[in-house]
Each structure stands twice: as structure tokens, then as C-alpha cells.
XYZ file of C-alpha atoms in Angstrom:
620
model
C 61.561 93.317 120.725
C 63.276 92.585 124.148
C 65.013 89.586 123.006
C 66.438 92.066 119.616
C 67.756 94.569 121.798
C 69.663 92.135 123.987
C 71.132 90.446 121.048
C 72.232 93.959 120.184
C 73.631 94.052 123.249
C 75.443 91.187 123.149
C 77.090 92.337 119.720
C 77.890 95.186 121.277
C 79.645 93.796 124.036
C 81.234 91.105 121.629
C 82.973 94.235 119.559
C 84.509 95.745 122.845
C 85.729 92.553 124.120
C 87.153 92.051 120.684
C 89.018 95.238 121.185
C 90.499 94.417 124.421
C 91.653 91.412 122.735
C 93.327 93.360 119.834
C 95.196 95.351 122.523
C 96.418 92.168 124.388
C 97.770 90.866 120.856
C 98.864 93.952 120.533
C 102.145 93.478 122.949
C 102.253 89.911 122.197
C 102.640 89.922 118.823
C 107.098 90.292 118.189
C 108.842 89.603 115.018
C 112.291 88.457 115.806
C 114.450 91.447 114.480
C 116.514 91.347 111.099
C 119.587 92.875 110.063
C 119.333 93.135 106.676
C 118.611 96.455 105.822
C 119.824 97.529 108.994
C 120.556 101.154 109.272
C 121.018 103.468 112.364
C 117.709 104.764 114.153
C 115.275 103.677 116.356
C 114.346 100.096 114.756
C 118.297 99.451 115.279
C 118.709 100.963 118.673
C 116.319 98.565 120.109
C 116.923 95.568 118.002
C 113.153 95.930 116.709
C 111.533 94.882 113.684
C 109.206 97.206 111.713
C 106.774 94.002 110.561
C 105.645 94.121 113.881
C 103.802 97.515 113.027
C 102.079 96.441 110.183
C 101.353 92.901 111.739
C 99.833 94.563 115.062
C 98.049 97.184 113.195
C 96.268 94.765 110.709
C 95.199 92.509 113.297
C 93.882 95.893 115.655
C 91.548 97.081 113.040
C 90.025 93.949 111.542
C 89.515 92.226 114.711
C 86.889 93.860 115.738
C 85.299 94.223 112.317
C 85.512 90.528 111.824
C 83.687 89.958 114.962
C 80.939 92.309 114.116
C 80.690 90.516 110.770
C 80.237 86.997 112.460
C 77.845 88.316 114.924
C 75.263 89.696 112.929
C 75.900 87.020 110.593
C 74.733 84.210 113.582
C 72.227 86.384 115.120
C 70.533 88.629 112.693
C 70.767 86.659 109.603
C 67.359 87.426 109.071
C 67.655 91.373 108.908
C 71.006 91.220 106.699
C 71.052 91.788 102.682
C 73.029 88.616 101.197
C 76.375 89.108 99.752
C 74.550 89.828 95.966
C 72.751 92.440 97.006
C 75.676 94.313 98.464
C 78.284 93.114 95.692
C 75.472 93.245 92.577
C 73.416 96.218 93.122
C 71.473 97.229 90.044
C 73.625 99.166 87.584
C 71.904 98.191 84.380
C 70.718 101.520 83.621
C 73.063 104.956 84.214
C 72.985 106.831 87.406
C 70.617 109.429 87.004
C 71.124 112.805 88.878
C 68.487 114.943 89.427
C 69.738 118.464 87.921
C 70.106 120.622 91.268
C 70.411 124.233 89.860
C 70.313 125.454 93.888
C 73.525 122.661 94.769
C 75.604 124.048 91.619
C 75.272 127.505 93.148
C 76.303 127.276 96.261
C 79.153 124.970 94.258
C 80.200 127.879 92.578
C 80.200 129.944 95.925
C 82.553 127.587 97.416
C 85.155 127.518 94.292
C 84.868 131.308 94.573
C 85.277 131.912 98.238
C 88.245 129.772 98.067
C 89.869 131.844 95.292
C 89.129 134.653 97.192
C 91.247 133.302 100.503
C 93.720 132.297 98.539
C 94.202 135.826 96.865
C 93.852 137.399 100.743
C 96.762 134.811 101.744
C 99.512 136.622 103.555
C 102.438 135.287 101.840
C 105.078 133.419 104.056
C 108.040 135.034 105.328
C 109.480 132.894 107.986
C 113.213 131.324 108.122
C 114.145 128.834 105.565
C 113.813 125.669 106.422
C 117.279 124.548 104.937
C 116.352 120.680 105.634
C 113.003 120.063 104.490
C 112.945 123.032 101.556
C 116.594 121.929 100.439
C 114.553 118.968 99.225
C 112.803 120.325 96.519
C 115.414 124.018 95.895
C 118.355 121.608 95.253
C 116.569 119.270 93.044
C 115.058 121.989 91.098
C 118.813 123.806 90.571
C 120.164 120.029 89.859
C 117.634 119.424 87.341
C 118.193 123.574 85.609
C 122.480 122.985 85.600
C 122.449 119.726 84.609
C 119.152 117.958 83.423
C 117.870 114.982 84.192
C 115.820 113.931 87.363
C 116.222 110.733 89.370
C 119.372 110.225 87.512
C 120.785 113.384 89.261
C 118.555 113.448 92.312
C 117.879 110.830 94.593
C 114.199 111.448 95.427
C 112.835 110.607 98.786
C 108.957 111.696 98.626
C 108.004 112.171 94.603
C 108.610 113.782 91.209
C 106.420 116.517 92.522
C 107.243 116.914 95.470
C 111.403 117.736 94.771
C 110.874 119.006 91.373
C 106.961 120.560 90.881
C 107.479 123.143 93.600
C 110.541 124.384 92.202
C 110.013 124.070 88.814
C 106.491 125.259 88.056
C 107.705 128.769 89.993
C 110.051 128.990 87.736
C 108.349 128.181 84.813
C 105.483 131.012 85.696
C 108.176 133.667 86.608
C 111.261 132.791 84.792
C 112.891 132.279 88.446
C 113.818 130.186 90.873
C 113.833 131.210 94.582
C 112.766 130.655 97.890
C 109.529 132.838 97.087
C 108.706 130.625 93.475
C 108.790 127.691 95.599
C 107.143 128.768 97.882
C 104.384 130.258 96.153
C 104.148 126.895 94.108
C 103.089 125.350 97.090
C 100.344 127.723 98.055
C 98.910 127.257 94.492
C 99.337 123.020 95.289
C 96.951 123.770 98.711
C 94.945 125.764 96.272
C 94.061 123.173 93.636
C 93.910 120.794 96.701
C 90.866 122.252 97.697
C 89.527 122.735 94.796
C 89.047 118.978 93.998
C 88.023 118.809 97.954
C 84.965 120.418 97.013
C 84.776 118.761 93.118
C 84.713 115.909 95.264
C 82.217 116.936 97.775
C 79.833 118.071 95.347
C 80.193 114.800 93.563
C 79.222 112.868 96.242
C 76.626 115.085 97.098
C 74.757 114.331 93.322
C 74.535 110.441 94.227
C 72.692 110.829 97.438
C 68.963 109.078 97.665
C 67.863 112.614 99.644
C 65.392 115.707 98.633
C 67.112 118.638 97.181
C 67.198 120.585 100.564
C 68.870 117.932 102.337
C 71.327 117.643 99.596
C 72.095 121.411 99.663
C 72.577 120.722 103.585
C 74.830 117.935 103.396
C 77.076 119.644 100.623
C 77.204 122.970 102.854
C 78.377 120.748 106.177
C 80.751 118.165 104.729
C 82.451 121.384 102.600
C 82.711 123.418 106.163
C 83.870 120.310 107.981
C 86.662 119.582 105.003
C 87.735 123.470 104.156
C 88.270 123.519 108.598
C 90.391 120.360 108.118
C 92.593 121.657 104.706
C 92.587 125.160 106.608
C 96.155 125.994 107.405
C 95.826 126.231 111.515
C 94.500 122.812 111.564
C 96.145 120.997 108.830
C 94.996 117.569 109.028
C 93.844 116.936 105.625
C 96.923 117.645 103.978
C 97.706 118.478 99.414
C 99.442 115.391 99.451
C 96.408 113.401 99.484
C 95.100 115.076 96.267
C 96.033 112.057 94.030
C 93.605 110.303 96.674
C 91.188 112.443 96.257
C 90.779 112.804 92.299
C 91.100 108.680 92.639
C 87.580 109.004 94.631
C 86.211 111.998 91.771
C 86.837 109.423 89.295
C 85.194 106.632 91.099
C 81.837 108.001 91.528
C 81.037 108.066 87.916
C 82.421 104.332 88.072
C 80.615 102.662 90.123
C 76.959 104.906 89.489
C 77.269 103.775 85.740
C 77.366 107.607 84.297
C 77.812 108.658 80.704
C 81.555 108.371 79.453
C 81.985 105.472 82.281
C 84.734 104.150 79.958
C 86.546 107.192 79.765
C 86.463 107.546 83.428
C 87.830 103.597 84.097
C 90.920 104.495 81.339
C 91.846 107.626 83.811
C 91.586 106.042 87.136
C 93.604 103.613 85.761
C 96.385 106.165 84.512
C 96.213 107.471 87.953
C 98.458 104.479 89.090
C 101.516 106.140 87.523
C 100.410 109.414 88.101
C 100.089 108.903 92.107
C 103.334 107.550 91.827
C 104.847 110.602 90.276
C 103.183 112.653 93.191
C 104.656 110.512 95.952
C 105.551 106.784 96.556
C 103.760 107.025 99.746
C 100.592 107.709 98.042
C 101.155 106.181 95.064
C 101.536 103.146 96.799
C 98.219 103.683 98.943
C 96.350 104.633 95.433
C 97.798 101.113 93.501
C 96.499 99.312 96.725
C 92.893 100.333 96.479
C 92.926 100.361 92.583
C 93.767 96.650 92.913
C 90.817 96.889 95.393
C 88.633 98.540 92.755
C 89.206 95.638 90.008
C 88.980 92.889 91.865
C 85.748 94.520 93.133
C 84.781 94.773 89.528
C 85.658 91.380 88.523
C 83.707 89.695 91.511
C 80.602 91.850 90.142
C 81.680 90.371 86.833
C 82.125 93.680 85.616
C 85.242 92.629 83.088
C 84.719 95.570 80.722
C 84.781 98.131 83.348
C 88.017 96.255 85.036
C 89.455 95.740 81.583
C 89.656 99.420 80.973
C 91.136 100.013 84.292
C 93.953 97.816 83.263
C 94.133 99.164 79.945
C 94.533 103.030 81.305
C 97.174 101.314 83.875
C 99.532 99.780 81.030
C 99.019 102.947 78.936
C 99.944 104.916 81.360
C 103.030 103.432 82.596
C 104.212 102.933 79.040
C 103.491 106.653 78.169
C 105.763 107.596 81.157
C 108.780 105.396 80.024
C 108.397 107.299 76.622
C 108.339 110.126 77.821
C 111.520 109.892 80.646
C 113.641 107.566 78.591
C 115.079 103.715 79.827
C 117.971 105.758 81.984
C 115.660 107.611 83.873
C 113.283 105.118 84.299
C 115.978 102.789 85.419
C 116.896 105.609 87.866
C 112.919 106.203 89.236
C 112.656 101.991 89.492
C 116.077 101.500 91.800
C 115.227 105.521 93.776
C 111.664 103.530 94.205
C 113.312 100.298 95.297
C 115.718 101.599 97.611
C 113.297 104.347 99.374
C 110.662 101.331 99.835
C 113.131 98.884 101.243
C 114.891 101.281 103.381
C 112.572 104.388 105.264
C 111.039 102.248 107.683
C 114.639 101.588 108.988
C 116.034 105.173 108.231
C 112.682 106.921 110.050
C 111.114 104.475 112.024
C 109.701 105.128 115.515
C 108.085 102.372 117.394
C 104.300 102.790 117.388
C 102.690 103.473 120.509
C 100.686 100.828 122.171
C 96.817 101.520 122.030
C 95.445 102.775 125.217
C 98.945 103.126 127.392
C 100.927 105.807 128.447
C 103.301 105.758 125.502
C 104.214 108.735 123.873
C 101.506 110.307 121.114
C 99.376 106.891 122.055
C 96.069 108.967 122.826
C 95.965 110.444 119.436
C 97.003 107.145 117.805
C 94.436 105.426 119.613
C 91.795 108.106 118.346
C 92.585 107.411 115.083
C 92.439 103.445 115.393
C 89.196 103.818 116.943
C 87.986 106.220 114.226
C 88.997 103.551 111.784
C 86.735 100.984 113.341
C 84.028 102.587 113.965
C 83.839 103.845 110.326
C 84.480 99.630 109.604
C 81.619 99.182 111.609
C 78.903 101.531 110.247
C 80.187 100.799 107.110
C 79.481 96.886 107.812
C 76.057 98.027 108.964
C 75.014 100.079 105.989
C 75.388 97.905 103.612
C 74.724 94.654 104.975
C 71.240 96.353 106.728
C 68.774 98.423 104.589
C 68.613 102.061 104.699
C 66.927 102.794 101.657
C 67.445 106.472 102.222
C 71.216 105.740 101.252
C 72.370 104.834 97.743
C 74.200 102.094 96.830
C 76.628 104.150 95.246
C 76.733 106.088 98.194
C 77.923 103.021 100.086
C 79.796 101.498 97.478
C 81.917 104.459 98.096
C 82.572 104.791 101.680
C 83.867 101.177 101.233
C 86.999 102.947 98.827
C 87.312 105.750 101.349
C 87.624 103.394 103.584
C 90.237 101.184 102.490
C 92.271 104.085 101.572
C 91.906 105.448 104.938
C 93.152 102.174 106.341
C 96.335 101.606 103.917
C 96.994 105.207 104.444
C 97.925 104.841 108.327
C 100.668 103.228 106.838
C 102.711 106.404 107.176
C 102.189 106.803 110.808
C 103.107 103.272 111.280
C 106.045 104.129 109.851
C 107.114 107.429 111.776
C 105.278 107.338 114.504
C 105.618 110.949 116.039
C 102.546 113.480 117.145
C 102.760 115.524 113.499
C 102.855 112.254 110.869
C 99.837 110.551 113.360
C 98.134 114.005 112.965
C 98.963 114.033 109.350
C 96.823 111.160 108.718
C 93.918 111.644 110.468
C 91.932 114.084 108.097
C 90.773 111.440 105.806
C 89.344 109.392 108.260
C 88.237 111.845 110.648
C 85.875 112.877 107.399
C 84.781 109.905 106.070
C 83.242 109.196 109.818
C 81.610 112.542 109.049
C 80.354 111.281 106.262
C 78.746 108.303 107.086
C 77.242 110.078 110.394
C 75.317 113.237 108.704
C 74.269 110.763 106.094
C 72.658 108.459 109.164
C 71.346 111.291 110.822
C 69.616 112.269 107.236
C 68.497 109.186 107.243
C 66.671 108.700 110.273
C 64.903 112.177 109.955
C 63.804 111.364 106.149
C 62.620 107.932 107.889
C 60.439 109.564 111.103
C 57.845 111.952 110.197
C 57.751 113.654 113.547
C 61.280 114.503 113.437
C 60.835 115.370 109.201
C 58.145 118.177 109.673
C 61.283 120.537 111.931
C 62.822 120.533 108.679
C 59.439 121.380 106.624
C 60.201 124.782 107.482
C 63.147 124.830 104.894
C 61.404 123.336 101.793
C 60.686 126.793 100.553
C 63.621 128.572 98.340
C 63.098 131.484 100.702
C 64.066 129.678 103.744
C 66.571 127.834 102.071
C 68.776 130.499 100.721
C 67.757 132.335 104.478
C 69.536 129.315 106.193
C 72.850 128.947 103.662
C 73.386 132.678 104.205
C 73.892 132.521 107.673
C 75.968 128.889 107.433
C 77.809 131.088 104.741
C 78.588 133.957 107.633
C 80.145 131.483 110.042
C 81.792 129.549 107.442
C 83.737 132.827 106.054
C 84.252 133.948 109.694
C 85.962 131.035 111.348
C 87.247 129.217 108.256
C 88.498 131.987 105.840
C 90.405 135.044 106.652
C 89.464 137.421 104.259
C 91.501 140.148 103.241
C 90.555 142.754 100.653
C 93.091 144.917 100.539
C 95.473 141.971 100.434
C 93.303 140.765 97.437
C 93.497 143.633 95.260
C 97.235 143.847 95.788
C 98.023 140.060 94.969
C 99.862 140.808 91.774
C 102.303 143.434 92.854
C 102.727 141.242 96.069
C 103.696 137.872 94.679
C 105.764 139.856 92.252
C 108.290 141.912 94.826
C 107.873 137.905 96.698
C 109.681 135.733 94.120
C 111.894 138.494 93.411
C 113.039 138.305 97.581
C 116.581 137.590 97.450
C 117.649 135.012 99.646
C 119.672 136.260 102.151
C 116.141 137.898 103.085
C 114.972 134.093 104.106
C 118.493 133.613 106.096
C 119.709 133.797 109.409
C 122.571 135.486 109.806
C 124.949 132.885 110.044
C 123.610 130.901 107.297
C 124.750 134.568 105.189
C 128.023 134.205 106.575
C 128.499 130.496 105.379
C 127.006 131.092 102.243
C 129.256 134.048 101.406
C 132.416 132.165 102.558
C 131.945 128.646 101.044
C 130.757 130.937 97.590
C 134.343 132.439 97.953
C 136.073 129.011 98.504
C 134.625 127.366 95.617
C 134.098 130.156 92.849
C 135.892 127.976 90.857
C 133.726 124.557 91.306
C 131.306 124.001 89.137
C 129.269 121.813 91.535
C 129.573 121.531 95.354
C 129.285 118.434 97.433
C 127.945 118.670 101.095
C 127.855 115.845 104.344
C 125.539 117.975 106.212
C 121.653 117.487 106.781
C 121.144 121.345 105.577
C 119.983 120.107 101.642
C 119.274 123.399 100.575
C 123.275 124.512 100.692
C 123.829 123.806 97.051
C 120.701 125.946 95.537
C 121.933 128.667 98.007
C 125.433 128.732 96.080
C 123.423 128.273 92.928
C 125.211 125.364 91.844
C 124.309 121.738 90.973
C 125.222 118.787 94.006
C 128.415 117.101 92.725
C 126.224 114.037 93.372
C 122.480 112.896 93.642
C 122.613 112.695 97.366
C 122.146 115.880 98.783
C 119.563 114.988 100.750
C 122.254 112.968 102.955
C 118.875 112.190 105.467
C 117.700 109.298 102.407
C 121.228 107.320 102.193
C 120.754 104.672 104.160
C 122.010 101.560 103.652
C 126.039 100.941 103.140
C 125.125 100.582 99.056
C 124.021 104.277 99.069
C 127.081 104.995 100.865
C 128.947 103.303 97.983
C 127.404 105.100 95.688
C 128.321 108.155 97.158
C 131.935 107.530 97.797
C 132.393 107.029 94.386
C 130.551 110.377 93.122
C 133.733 111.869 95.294
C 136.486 109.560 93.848
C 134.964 110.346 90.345
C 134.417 114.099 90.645
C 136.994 114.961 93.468
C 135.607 118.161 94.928
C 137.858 120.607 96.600
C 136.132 121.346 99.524
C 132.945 118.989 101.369
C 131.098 120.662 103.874
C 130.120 119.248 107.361
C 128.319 120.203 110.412
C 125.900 122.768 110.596
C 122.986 124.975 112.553
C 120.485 122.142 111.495
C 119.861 119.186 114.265
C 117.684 117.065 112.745
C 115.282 115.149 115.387
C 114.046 112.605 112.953
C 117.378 110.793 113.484
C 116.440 111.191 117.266
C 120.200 113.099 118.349
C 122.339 110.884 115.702
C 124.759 113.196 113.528
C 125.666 112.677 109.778
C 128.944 110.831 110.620
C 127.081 108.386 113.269
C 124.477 107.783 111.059
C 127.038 106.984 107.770
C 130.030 106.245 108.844
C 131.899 104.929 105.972
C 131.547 108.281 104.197
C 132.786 109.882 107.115
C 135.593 107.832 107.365
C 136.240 108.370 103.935
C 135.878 111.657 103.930
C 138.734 111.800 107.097
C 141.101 109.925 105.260
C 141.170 112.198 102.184
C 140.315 115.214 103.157
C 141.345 117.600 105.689
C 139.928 120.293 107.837
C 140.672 123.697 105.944
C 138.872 125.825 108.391
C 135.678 126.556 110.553
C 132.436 129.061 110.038
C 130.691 129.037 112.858
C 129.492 125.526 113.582
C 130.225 124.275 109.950
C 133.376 122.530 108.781
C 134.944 123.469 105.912
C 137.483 120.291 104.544
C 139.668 120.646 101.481
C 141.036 117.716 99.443
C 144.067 116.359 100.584
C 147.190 117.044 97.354
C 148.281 113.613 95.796
């Protein structure tokens, strides 16, 4: 017993050391900096090379995990299941799940208590947001004038993301405004929870617990996740929703249910589908669905991985179809380009772990989240807790890996709000994995069983969800009846908000001046980081880069030169309110100067509103 706990110890002390050696690496590891897709910002600034990030971050994380791995390996090779029982589990017969009439209640309490918040929701009424929200208000105006999507917008984020949010308000209320899209995206954060808790209560079904302990762990995980998705905290963002129906379909996967085949074709249709959401996630989903087959293939599960396959190539072909060779020609270069090029157009420099960097405490919270999930993960299912399904850990493993390629975007753009933004799914799964130890080790000790005995009545039961119920709607929802029985007539004067209600006043003053310049135009072209300028006139870009942020590299620049030669606009618009800190103080014309220049040469100043520039094409 004495000699265990000091080789426990020992481990122990092995791990930490391990991470003191992952920081060290961490500064010595430098990538000799490239110039090929160099672009202004902070990479180029400091002559830095954004494979370092990825390089550093890799060898951070699995460091210490591959140390843990070798250590119990050597010294407790006698405790450990071999690789079999963790890779070949028995899934000869289907999952059962015990029918839980008590869970599907409380199930149906949650769906309806978050229909209810949503309904008390106090629609927002702030300032538009002409940068970010020009994303999606100019697409959706491109794609209504003149058709088309990545042919005639050049998407930075996803199909949904510039054209859903738009379009689907205007589909439901034949309109579209600042309200429509912005109502779209409360009903996105709506369905977004909803699959939280589909989720949730999936997982719940394929825990090895009693029925009260289910009902427990289904109430706590669904507080925990509502209080991250809730909108003053934030950190388990809509975006990941692709992520999280990934993980719905998985369960049924991997515990063998009825349909499984059915359930392998969709997960494997999600790979285009994720894509469409966002590129970002779409990326992170393909990663861990190329995790998910070679997983089935090493558990020489070919039929399930064949499926998977199959429901990829369906998928993609389906979408070709459907958009055409020109627009899929479009999406594969947009793709291309965005890939090769954000790092360099976004990029901060990640903060060292465990220095006085800027945003490196919460960075370094989140690193050591990520390994100390790696590690209890490691110990779950290499030591025996028969109290926890394989299924159950099967699982984690996905969450797991998607929590890791995730970080990717703060690697990327490394400020205090995209570090935050990428800490929900993590943050939970450590949840996870901790309530489902500390269920364990009660169901395992008597002594510490019979203070729960006290709840294995339905009396006491219901008695104890009520009043988890009471503090869940008190801190977590904000309900508002009065605001609920008034939702229609609300959202209907909303959308129908004109726009100069969501102005300042000196974006009215532009807007009403640059309307009266170019009556006559039947598209407007802008060089200013304010994207939402050309919805606001209520005409089409005269080119697929409004969004001037995404441009990049001098090809873009091009590309956009030759929209002006080809359409020759009378006026372009520069300057602006708008001073846009992801290009940390760099204007439009320091940032792409060859437009600029071009734009000098052929154009001259006409006159000035405000802080814009108004410039009118020079006469032949």
C-alpha cells in the first residue's frame, strides 16, 4: 500500500515536471518566419511565423499526457486494461437504455423553460454594429439584388453565418432589416440550446448509474451548460452547434442503438454541413470525423466506417447539385483563400503559459483544463470504474479531441474574447468527467451511498428537483411574463424598426448623402471597414469584397481592382466612424495599399461627411 501511493506520487510529480518542460519548449520552439502569404498585422510586424502556435501548442498539451501514459504503463501495468479492452469493448448486442419516464420529464421541463426565456427575451436595441453585422446585412442584400452566394460574396466565417441570419428573417417576415437579422440570431441561440440539452439528455441514457443519480446528473450538467450558453456569460457559444449535433449523433454510434446505420450516413453528411455553418468548425468537425473512422476501422468496425464515408461522399455530391460547378468553384477558392490567409490577416501572438503576457492567465486556464481532462480521460479508460460505461468513455475521448482541435481559433487570434470563446466546451467536458467520478465513488462506498438513500423515493426525488428547479430559473433564466404574452406584437413592430432607429446620428447623415450621390448607381462600392454601408443604401456591393477586413493577400487586391476597372463606380467611399482593433491601429489604405493607390490615381476626392471620404471617378 505504501510503496502504491509513492509510485502515485512519483507519477504525479513526473506530470508536473513534464509541464514545466512544455513551458521551457514553449519559448524555444521558433519557426524561421515566411513571406509568402505575407500580409500586414501582427505575424508581419514582428517577422513571426504562425506554425509556431500550432507547433508549441501541440507539444504543451500532449506532453504531459504522453508522460502520464508511459508512467502508468512502467509502473502500474498490472492495474491497467490492455489496449483491446479499451479499443474492443463489447458491442455485439445494442445498447440497451433503461426507459426513465422521471429523466424524460424533467427533459421536457428543460425544452420548455427554455422556450419560455426565449419568449421573455428583451429584444436588442443597441447601435449597429456596422463591421461585424455588415457581414451578414450585405451578403443577404447581395444575394436578394443579384443572386448567387460565394460568387457575389466573399465569405469569411460560413454560408450561415453571412447569409442564414439575413435570409431566414426575411424568409419568415417577407423583410430584411436590422431587426430580421437580428431576431434570426436569437432563434440560432435558441435551437443552440435546444440540442445542448438533446445532447445532455443523451448522454445521460448511456450512464451505468440508478435512475436517481441519472436524474441528478442530467439536472447539474443542464444547469452548468444553460449558465455557460446564458447570454452574460457566453462561453459556450451557437457556433459550436454543428459540434454538438456531431456528439448527438455519436452516441447512438458507438452504443450500437437501433437505426445505427442511419445514424453513421448523417454524421457523415455532417462533414459538408459543418462546413456550410463555418470553416472554422467545419474544419474542427472533418478532424474528429477522420478521428471517428479510423477509430472504427482499428475496432474493425468497416460497416459502421463504410457508412460514414458513404454519408460523406453523398453529401458533398448533393451540395454540388444543388449550388452548381460556378458556385462551388467560388465556395472551394473563398475556402482556399480564407484558410491560407486569416492566420496572417488576424493573427496575434499567443501568450506564453504562465508569464505576464497579455490574456496568458486565462490561456493558461484553458491549457490546463485541456490536460487535466487528457488525464482523467487516460485514467478512465485505461483503469476500471465499472460504474462508468464504455460508451460513456468512448465519448469523452470525441469531446475531447474536439475540444483540443477547437483551441485552434484562439491560437489563431489570440485576444481575451476568442480565448474566452473557446473555453465552454472544455470547461464542460471537465464537468463531465468530474460529477461522473464523484458518482462513481459514492455508488462504489456504501457509507457515503446511504446520504443519498434518502432520495430513492419519488417523493424525495421530485422534493429535491423542485428546489434545483427554483435556483436554476432564478439565476439562469430571466423570466418575463408580460414580455411573454406580448412576443408576437413585439417581434412584429421589431423587424418593422427602420434603420435609422439602429443609427447614430452621423451614420444618418452619411447614409442620406451618399443615397443622394448615387441614386443613380445601381450598386455601390466601398474601401471602408464599415461592411454594412451597402445594405444601408439598399443596394448590392459593386463587388464581392465588402467585407474589405478578409482581402488579404495582393491576389484579392487584384481581384478587386478589376471589379472597379470592370464596373467603374462613380463614387468609392473611404474612411469612417469604425476603427477596427483587430488590425491593431492599421487603416484600410495601410493594410491594402495597392487598392489605395489605385483608387488615388483614378479617382478624386469629391467631398467630406464627417470623417468619411466621398471620391468620384476621375472623366476620361
Amino acid at each position: 500500500m505504501h510503496s502504491q501511493k509513492l509510485i502515485k506520487t512519483y507519477i504525479f510529480l513526473a506530470v508536473i515536471l513534464s509541464v514545466c518542460l512544455a513551458k521551457f519548449f514553449w519559448g524555444w520552439i521558433d519557426i524561421d518566419y515566411v513571406k509568402e502569404f505575407e500580409i500586414p498585422g501582427e505575424y508581419s510586424k514582428f517577422k513571426y511565423n504562425p506554425i509556431n502556435e500550432t507547433i508549441r501548442y501541440v507539444i504543451f498539451i500532449s506532453l504531459p499526457l504522453i508522460v502520464y501514459l508511459i508512467c502508468i504503463i512502467i509502473f502500474r501495468r498490472q492495474e491497467i486494461k490492455e489496449i483491446k479492452e479499451i479499443f474492443f469493448y463489447d458491442n455485439s448486442k445494442t445498447f440497451y437504455v433503461i426507459k426513465n419516464n422521471l429523466l424524460a420529464l424533467f427533459f421536457l421541463i428543460f425544452l420548455t423553460l427554455i422556450l419560455l426565456d426565449f419568449l421573455s427575451t428583451n429584444l436588442p436595441s443597441q447601435q449597429i454594429d456596422i463591421f461585424h453585422e455588415g457581414q451578414w446585412l450585405t451578403a443577404g442584400i447581395n444575394y436578394l439584388k443579384k443572386g448567387g452566394y460565394w460568387t457575389n460574396s466573399y465569405i469569411t466565417i460560413g454560408f450561415f453565418h453571412e447569409f442564414f441570419i439575413s435570409l431566414i428573417g426575411f424568409k419568415i417576415f417577407d423583410i430584411l432589416s436590422i431587426g430580421s437579422s437580428r431576431f434570426s440570431s436569437l432563434l440560432s441561440i435558441l435551437v443552440f440550446k435546444i440540442f445542448l440539452i438533446i445532447f445532455i439528455y443523451k448522454l445521460t441514457t448511456i450512464q451505468r448509474m440508478t435512475e436517481n443519480f441519472k436524474i441528478l446528473f442530467f439536472v447539474l450538467i443542464s444547469l452548468i451548460a444553460l449558465y455557460m450558453a446564458s447570454f452574460n456569460v457566453g462561453i459556450l457559444s451557437y457556433r459550436v452547434l454543428p459540434l454538438i449535433i456531431f456528439l448527438i449523433l455519436l452516441i447512438p454510434i458507438i452504443s450500437n442503438e437501433k437505426m445505427v446505420i442511419l445514424y453513421c450516413f448523417l454524421i457523415g453528411a455532417m462533414s459538408v454541413i459543418s462546413m456550410l455553418w463555418g470553416i472554422d468548425r467545419g474544419a474542427y468537425l472533418n478532424l474528429t470525423l477522420a478521428s471517428l473512422i479510423l477509430f472504427l476501422i482499428i475496432k474493425k468496425d468497416f460497416r459502421k466506417s463504410s457508412w460514414i464515408i458513404i454519408g460523406i461522399i453523398v453529401g458533398w455530391i448533393l451540395f454540388y447539385t444543388i449550388i452548381g460547378p460556378e458556385e462551388f468553384k467560388s465556395f472551394l477558392y473563398n475556402t482556399k483563400e480564407i484558410y491560407q490567409t486569416q492566420d496572417w490577416i488576424q493573427g496575434f501572438i499567443h501568450p506564453e503559459p504562465f508569464s505576464s503576457d497579455r490574456h496568458s492567465s486565462r490561456a493558461t486556464k484553458i491549457l490546463l483544463i485541456l490536460i487535466l481532462s487528457g488525464l482523467l480521460i487516460i485514467n478512465l479508460n485505461f483503469f476500471k470504474y465499472k460504474n462508468i460505461s464504455n460508451e460513456s468513455k468512448i465519448l469523452l475521448i470525441f469531446i475531447f479531441i474536439i475540444s483540443v482541435v477547437m483551441y485552434k481559433t484562439a491560437l489563431s487570434r489570440s485576444d481575451g474574447p476568442h480565448i474566452r470563446s473557446v473555453t465552454g466546451l472544455p470547461l464542460l467536458l471537465l464537468c463531465i468527467i468530474t460529477l461522473n467520478l464523484i458518482f462513481d465513488f459514492i455508488l462504489k462506498n456504501e457509507k457515503y451511498l446511504k446520504i443519498f438513500q434518502n432520495i430513492t423515493n419519488f417523493r424525495n426525488t421530485i422534493s429535491l428537483m423542485l428546489i434545483s428547479f427554483s435556483i436554476f430559473i432564478f439565476f439562469i433564466f430571466n423570466l418575463n411574463f408580460k414580455n411573454i404574452i406580448s412576443f408576437e406584437s413585439r417581434v412584429k413592430n421589431y423587424v418593422n424598426l427602420g434603420d435609422e432607429f439602429f443609427l447614430s446620428e452621423n451614420q444618418n447623415l452619411l447614409i442620406k448623402r451618399y443615397n443622394d450621390l448615387t441614386i443613380k448607381d445601381e450598386c455601390v462600392l466601398i474601401f471602408t471597414y464599415e461592411a454594412a454601408i451597402p445594405y444601408l443604401l439598399k443596394k448590392p456591393s459593386c463587388n464581392k469584397y465588402y467585407y474589405i477586413w478578409n482581402i488579404g493577400n495582393k491576389k484579392n487586391q487584384n481581384l478587386f481592382i478589376k471589379s472597379i476597372e470592370n464596373r467603374k463606380p462613380n463614387f468609392i467611399l473611404l474612411g469612417g466612424d469604425y476603427k477596427n482593433p483587430i488590425t491593431i491601429g492599421l487603416e484600410p489604405h495601410e493594410r491594402l495599399p495597392i487598392i489605395h493607390n489605385f483608387i488615388m490615381e483614378n479617382y478624386y476626392l469629391n467631398e467630406n461627411v464627417l470623417h468619411w471620404n466621398i471620391y468620384e471617378l476621375k472623366s476620361s
